[in-house]
Coordinates of C-alpha atoms in Angstrom, one line a residue:
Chain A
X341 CA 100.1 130.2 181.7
X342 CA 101.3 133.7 180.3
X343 CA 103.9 132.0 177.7
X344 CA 100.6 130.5 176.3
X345 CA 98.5 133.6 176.3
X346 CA 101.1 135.4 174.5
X347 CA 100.9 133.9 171.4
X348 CA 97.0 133.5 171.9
X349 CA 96.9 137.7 172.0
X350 CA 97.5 137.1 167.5
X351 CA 93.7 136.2 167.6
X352 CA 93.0 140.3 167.2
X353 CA 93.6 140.5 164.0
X354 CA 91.1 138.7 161.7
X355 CA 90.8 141.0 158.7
X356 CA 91.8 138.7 156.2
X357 CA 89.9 135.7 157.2
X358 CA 89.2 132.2 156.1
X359 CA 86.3 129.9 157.5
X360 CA 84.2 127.3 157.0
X361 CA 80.8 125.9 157.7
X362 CA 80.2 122.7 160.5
X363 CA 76.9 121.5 161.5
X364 CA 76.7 120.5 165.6
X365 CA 74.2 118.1 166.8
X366 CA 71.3 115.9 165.3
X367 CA 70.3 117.4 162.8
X368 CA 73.2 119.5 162.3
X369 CA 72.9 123.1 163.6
X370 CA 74.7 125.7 161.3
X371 CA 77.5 127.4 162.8
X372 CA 80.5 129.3 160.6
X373 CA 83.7 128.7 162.2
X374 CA 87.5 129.6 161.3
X375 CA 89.7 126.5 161.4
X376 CA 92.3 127.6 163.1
X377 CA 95.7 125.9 163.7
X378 CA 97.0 128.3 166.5
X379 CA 94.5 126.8 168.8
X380 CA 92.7 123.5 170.3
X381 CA 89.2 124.1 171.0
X382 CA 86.3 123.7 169.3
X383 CA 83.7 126.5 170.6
X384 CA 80.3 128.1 169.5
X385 CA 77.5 130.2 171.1
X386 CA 75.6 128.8 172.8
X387 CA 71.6 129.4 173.3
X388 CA 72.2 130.4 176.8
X389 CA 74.3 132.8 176.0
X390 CA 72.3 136.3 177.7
X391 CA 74.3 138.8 178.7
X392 CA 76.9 139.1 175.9
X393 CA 75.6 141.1 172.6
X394 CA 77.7 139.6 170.0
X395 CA 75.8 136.2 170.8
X396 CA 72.7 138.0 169.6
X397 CA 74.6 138.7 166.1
X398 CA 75.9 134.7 165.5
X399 CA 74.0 131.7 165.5
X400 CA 73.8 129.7 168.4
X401 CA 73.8 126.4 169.8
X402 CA 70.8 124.5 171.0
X403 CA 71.2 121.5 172.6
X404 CA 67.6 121.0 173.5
X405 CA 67.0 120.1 170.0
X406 CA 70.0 117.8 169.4
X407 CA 69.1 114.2 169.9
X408 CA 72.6 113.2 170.0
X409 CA 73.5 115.8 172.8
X410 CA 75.4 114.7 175.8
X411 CA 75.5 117.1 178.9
X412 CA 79.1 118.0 180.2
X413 CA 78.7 121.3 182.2
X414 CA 82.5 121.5 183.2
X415 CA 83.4 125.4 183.0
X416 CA 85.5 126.6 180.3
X417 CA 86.8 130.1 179.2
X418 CA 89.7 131.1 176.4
X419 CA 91.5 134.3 177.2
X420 CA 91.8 136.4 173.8
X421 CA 93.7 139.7 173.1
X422 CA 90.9 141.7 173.7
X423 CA 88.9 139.3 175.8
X424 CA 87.6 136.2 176.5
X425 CA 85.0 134.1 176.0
X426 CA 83.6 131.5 178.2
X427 CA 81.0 128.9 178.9
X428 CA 80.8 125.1 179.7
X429 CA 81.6 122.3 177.7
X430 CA 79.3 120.2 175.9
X431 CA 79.5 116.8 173.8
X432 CA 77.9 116.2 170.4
X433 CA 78.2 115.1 166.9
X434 CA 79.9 117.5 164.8
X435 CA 79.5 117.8 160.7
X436 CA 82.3 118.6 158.9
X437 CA 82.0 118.0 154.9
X438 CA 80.2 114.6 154.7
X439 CA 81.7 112.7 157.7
X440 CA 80.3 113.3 161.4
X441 CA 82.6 113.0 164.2
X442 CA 80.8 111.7 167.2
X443 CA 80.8 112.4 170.7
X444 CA 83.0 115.6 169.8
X445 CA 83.5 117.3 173.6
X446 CA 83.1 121.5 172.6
X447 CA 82.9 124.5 174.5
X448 CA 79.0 126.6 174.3
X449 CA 80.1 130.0 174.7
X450 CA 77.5 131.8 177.3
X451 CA 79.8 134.9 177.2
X452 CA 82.0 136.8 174.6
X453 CA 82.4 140.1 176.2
X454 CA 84.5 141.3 173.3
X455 CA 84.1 143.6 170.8
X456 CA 86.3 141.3 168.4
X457 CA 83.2 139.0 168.6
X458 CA 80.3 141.4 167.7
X459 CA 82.1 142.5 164.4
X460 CA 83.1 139.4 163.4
X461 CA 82.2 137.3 160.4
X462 CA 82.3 134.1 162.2
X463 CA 80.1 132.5 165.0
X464 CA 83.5 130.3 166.7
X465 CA 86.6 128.7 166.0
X466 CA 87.6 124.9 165.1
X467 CA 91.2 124.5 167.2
X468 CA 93.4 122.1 164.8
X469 CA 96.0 122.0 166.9
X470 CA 97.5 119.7 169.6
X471 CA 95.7 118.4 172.8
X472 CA 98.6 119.5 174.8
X473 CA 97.0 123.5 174.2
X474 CA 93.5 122.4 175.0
X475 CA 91.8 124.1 177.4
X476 CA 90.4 121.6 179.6
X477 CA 92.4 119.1 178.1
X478 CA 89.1 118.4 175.5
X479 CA 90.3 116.1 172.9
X480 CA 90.3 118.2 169.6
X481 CA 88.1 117.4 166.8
X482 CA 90.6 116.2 164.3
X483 CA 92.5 113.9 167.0
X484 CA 88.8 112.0 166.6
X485 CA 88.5 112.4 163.0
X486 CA 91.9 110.2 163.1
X487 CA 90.0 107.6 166.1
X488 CA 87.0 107.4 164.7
X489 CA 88.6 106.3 161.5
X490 CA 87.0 108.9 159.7
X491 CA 90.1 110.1 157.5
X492 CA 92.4 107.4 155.9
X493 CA 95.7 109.3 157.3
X494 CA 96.6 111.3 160.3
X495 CA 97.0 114.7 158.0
X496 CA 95.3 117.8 156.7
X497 CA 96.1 120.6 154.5
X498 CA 95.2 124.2 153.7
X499 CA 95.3 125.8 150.6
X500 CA 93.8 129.5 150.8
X501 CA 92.8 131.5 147.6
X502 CA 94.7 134.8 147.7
X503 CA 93.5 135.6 144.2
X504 CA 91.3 138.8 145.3
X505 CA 89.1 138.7 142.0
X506 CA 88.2 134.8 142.7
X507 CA 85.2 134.1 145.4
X508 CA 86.5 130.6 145.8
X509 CA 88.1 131.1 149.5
X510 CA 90.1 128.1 149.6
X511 CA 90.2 124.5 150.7
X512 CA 90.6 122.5 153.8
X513 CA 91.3 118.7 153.1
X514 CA 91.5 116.6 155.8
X515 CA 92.9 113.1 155.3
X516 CA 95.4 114.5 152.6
X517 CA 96.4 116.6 150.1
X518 CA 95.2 117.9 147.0
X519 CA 97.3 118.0 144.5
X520 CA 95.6 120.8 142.1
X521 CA 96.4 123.3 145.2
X522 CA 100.4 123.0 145.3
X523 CA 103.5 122.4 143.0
X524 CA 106.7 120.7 143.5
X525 CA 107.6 118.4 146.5
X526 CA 107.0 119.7 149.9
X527 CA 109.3 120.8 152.4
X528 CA 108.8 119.2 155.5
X529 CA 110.5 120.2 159.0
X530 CA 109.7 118.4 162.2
X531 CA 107.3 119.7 164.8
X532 CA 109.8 121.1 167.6
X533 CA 107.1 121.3 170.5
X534 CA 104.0 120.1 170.4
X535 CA 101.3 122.0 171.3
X536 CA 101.0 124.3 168.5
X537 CA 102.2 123.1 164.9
X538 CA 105.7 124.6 166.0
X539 CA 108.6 124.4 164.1
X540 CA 112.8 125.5 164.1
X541 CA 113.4 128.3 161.3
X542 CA 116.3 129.9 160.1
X543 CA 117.0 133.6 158.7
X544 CA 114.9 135.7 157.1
X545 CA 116.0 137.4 154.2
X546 CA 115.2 141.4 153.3
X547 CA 116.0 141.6 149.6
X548 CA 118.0 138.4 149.6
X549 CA 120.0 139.5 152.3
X550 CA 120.4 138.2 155.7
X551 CA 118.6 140.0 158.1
X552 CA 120.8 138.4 160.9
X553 CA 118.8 137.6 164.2
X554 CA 117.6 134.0 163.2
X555 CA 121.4 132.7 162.6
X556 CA 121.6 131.1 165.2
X557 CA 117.7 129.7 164.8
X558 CA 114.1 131.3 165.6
X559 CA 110.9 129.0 165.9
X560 CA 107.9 129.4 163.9
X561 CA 104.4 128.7 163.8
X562 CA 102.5 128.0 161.2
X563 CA 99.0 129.7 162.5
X564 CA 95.6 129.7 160.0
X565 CA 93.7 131.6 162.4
X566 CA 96.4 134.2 162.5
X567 CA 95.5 136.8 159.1
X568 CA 99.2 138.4 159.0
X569 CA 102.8 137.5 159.7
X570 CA 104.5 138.5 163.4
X571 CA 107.6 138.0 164.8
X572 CA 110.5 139.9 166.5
X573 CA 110.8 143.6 166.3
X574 CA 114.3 143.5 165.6
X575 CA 113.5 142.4 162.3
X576 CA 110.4 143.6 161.8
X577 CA 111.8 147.1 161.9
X578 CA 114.4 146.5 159.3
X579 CA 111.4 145.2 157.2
X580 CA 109.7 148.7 157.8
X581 CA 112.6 150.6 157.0
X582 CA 113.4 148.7 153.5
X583 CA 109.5 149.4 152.9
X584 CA 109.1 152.5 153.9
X585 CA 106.4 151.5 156.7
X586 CA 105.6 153.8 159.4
X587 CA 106.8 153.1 162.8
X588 CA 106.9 154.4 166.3
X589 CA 110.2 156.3 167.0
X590 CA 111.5 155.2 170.2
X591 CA 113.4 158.1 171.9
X592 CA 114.9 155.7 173.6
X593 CA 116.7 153.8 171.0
X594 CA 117.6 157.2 169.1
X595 CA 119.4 157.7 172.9
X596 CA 121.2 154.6 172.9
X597 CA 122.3 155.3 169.5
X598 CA 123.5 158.9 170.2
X599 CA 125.4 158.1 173.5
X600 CA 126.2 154.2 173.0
X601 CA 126.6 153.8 169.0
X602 CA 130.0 153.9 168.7
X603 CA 131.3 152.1 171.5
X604 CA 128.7 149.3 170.6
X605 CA 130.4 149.6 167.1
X606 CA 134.0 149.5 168.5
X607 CA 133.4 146.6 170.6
X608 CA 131.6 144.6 167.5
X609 CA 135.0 145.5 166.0
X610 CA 136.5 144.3 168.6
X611 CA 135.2 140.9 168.7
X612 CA 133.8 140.9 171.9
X613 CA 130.9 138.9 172.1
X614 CA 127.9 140.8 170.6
X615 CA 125.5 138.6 173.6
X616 CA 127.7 140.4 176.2
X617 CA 127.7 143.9 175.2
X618 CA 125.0 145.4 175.7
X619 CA 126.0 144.4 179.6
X620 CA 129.5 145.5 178.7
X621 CA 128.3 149.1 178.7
X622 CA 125.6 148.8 181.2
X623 CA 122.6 148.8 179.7
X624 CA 121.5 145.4 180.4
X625 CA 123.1 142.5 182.8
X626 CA 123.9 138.9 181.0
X627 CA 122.0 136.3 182.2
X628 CA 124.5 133.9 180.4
X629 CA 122.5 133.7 177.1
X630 CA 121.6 137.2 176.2
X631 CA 121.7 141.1 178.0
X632 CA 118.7 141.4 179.9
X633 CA 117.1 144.1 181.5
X634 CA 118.5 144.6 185.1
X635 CA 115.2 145.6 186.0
X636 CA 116.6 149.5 187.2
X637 CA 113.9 151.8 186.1
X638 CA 114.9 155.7 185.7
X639 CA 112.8 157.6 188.7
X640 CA 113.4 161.1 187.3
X641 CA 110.1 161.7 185.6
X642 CA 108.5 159.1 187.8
X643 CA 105.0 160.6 188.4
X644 CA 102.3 158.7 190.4
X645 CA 104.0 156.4 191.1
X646 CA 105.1 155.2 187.8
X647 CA 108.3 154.6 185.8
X648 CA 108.7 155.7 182.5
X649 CA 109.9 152.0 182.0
X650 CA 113.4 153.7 180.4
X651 CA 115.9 151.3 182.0
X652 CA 114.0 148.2 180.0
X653 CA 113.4 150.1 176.9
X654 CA 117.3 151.1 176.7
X655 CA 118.4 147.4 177.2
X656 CA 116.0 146.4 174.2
X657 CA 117.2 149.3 172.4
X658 CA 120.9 148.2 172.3
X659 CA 120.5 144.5 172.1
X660 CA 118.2 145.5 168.7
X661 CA 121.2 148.1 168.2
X662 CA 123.8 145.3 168.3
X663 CA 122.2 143.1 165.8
X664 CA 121.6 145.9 163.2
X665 CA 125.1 147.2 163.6
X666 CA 126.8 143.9 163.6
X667 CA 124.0 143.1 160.2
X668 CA 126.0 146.3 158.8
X669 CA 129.2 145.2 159.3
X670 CA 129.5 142.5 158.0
X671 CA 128.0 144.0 154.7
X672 CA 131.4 146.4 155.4
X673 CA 129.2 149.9 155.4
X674 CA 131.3 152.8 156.9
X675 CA 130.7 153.9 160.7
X676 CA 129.2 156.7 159.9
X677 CA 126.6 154.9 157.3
X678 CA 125.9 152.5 160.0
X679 CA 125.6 154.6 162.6
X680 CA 123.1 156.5 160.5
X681 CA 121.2 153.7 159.3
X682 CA 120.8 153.1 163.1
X683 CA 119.3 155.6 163.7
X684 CA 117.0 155.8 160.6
X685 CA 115.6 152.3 162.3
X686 CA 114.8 153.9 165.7
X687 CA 112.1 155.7 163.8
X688 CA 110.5 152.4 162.3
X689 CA 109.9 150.4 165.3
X690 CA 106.4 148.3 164.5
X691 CA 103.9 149.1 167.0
X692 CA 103.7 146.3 169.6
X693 CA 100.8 144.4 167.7
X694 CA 99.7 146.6 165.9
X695 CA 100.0 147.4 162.0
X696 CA 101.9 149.8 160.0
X697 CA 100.9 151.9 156.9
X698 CA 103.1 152.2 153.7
X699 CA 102.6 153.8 150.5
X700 CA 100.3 152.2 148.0
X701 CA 102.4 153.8 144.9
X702 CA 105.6 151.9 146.1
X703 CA 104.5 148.4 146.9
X704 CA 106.3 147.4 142.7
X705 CA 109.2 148.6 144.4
X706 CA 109.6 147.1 147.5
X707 CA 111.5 144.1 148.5
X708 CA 111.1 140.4 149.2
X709 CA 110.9 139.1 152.3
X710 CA 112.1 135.5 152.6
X711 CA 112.3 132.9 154.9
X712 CA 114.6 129.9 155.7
X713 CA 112.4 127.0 156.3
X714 CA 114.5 123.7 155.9
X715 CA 117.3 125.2 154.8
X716 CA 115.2 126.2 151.4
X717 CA 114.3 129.9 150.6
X718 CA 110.8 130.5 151.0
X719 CA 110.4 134.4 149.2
X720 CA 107.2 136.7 150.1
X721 CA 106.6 139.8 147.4
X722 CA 105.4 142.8 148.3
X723 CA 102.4 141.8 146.5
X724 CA 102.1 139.0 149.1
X725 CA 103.3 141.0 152.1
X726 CA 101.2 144.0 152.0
X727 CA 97.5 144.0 151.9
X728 CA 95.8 146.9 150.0
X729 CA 92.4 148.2 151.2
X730 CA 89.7 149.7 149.4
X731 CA 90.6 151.1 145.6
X732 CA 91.9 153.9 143.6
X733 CA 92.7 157.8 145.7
X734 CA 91.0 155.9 148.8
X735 CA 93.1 153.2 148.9
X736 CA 95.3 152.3 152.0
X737 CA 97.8 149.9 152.3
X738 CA 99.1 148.1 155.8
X739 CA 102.3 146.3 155.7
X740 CA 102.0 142.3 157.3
X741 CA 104.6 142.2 159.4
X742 CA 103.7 142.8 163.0
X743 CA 106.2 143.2 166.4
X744 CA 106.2 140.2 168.3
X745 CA 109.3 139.6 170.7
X746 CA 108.4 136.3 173.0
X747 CA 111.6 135.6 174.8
X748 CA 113.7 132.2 174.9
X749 CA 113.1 129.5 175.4
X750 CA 110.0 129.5 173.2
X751 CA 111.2 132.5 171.4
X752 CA 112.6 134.2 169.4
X753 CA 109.2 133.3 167.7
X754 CA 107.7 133.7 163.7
X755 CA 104.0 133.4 163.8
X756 CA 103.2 132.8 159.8
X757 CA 99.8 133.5 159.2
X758 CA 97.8 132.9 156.7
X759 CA 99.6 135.4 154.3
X760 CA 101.9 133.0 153.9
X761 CA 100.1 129.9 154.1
X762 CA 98.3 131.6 151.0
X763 CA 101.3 131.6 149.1
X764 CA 102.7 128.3 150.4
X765 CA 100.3 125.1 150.7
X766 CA 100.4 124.0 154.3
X767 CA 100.7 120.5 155.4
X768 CA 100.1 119.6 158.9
X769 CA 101.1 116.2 159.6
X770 CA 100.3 114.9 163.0
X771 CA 101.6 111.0 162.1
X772 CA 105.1 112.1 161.4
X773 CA 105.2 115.1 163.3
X774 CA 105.7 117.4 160.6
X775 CA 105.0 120.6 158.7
X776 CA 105.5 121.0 154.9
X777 CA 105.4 123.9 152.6
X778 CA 105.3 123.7 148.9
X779 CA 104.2 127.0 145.9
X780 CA 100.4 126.9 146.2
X781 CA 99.0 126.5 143.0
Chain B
X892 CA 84.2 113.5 150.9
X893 CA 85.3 111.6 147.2
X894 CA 87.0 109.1 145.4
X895 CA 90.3 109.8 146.7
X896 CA 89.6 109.3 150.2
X897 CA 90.2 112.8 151.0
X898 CA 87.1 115.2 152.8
X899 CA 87.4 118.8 151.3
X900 CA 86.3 121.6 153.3
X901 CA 85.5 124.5 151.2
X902 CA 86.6 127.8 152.4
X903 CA 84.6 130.9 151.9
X904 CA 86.9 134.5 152.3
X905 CA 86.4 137.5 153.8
X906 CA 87.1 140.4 151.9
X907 CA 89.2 143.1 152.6
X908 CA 87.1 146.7 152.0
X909 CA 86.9 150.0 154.5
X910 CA 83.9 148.4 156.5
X911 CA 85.6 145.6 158.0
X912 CA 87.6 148.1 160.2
X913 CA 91.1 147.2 159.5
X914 CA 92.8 150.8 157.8
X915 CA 89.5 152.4 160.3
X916 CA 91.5 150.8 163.4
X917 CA 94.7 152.3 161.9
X918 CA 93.0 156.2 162.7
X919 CA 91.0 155.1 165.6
X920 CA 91.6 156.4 168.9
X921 CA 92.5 153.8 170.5
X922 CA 95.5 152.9 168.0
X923 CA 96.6 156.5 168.7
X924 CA 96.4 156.3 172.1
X925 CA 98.2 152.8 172.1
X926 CA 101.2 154.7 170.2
X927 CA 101.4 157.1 172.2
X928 CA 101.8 155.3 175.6
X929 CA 104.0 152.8 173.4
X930 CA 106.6 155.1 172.9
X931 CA 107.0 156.5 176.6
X932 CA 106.2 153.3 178.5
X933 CA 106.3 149.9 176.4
X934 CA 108.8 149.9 174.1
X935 CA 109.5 146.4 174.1
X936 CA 106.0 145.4 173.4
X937 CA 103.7 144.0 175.9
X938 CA 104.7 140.7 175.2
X939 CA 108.8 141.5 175.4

């Protein structure tokens, strides 16, 4: 199911990552995994894993000398960003702390084609989210945790450690919380679809002022295997621009701009509806929500066969034009100032996925980021925002905010990574339904 | 597992430094070619 994949694709970007150590089988075989809420699965390498180099960097699974293995043999594979991995499922005991959950159904990896895998720290990942994701429907390892009676309630929490001088990573408490890792009362917000830990979100604030798009509501997901924060480019690129990230300048939004700005402006002024205009001017057609590409592709530099894609791009351009200009007026800026500003964004589009640089020297002077979760204010600083890497002249910085656009109805879509699970204490409550966020401590 | 009832998994942390390839994947090729067919071909994101 592509909608699912989508969100899936985050799973590239594990720089600044957070795992843990299970034992599988009896006795427990040593595997380091990152708990991750964004998925359901629980999978490792497996012995039988050949053809695949990064198995031969990770430990792998035996079951040959687990006395509590259970054959399965059902075929299983998990599409990635970059790849996939894939194998068979397996049943087993499964140490996590102290407790052992038994008879825990898991995927052995026998192939994990990607790069992503070879480099990386771990050896798999522990899914913590719902069944309803699960590929193969396998009953994740905390739904039997709950069961098996192993925890006393249905609820877990993460606190991560983004103190960079401390080598304490951070803490995963299942059953609970813990309260030496949070201050205050928790904000809790129902889970809107269950599947991931998904949840409704309001607008996110630049400086304290509204960014505009999420008015009328974005989800959110609240994603521990995901390192950074993504969600619509929209206002991703008014994040770049008040940072001074750089972006990708889109030609064609700089067009839209030049030939469509100010009749988009005048018909904002107007009070047409902003939904309609882009369709107004013939750009997009409405599809009774939104503008929406009508799917006409420019054929003047069409070259092998291909598109340039222009008749899309200009239809995304003016519905992210819209927003920005409408954000603009209502702050009452001159035409010309917005116009300008406009246009300054067209050169700070995020790259899809992919991260943006920004001065190291500027990072005291950049703004907060915040977000409406519950109708409370929940502020990132820069400090929080940006990661730096490596120290002194060598040092680089990369902003955390990456372009995501999923479209309705499970967008428009936040995924908030751990970044901001590391400055807000995560509750995941699967008994109520709920997600809560309170000031780590 | 303790007194409270609660089971605490301990998390160890990766730490950010040049080897682990994030700022490298910034100036690899790859990311450069990606820009570059970004701006002519996928401006909404593959995911848009």
């Amino acid at each position: 199911d592509g909608s699912d994949t989508d969100i899936v694709a985050l799973k590239n970007y594990m720089d600044a990552q957070y795992f843990g150590e299970i034992g599988v089988g009896t006795p427990p075989q040593k595997f380091t995994v990152i708990f991750d809420t964004g998925s359901s699965n629980l999978w490792v390498p497996s012995t039988k894993c050949y053809f695949s180099v990064p198995c031969y960097f990770h430990s792998k699974y035996k079951s040959s000398e687990s006395s509590t293995y259970k054959k399965n043999g059902k075929t299983a594979a998990i599409r990635y960003g970059t790849g996939a991995i894939s194998g068979f499922f397996s049943e087993d005991n499964v140490k996590i702390g102290d407790i052992v959950v038994k008879r825990q159904e898991f995927i052995e990896a026998t192939r994990e084609p990607s790069v992503t895998f070879l480099v990386a720290k771990f050896d798999g990942i522990l899914g913590l989210g719902f069944k309803e994701i699960s590929v193969g429907n396998a009953t994740p390892v905390w739904y039997n945790m709950v069961k098996q009676g192993l925890v006393k309630e249905p609820v877990f929490s993460f606190w991560l450690n983004r103190n960079v001088e401390e080598e304490e990573g951070g803490e995963l408490v299942f059953g609970g919380m813990d309260p030496n890792h949070f201050k205050g009362k928790h904000t809790y917000v129902p889970v809107t679809q269950k599947g991931y830990w998904q949840f409704d979100m309001g607008d996110v604030l630049i400086d304290g002022k509204e960014s505009g798009y999420c008015n009328g509501g974005c989800s959110a997901i609240a994603d521990s295997g995901t390192s950074l924060l993504a969600g619509p480019t929209t206002v991703v690129t008014m994040i770049n621009h008040a940072i001074g990230a750089v972006g990708v300048v889109s030609q064609e939004c700089k067009a839209v701009v030049e030939q469509y700005g100010q009749t988009i402006m005048d018909l904002l002024l107007t009070e047409a509806h902003p939904k309609k205009i882009c369709s107004q001017v013939g750009l997009c057609t409405f599809d009774g929500t939104r503008g929406v590409s009508a799917g006409i592709e420019s054929v003047v530099d069409e070259k092998d066969g291909r598109s340039s894609g222009l008749g899309d791009a200009m239809c995304s351009a003016c519905e992210m034009a819209v927003v920005w200009m409408q954000n603009q007026l209502r702050r009452n800026q001159t035409q010309d100032r917005i116009l300008n500003y406009v246009n300054e964004l067209c050169e700070r589009l995020p790259s899809p996925m992919g991260q943006s640089a920004v001065e190291c020297g500027s990072i005291s002077s950049m703004p907060s980021v915040s977000f409406t979760i519950g109708g409370k204010i929940f502020d990132l600083s820069p400090h929080e925002y940006i990661l730096k890497v490596g120290e002194g002249a060598a040092a680089q910085c990369i902003s955390g905010f990456m372009g995501l656009d999923i479209p309705p109805p499970r967008g428009p879509l936040w995924i908030l990574g751990d970044m901001f699970m590391g400055r807000y204490h995560t509750v995941f409550d699967s008994g109520k339904l709920r997600v809560g966020f309170a000031e780590a401590a | 597992a303790s007194n409270d009832g609660l089971l605490r998994i301990g998390l160890k942390k990766l730490k950010l430094d040049h080897n682990n390839g994030l700022a490298a994947r910034l100036e690899s090729k790859e990311a450069k070619d990606l820009r570059a067919s970004i701006r002519k071909y996928n401006f909404r994101g593959k995911l848009g």
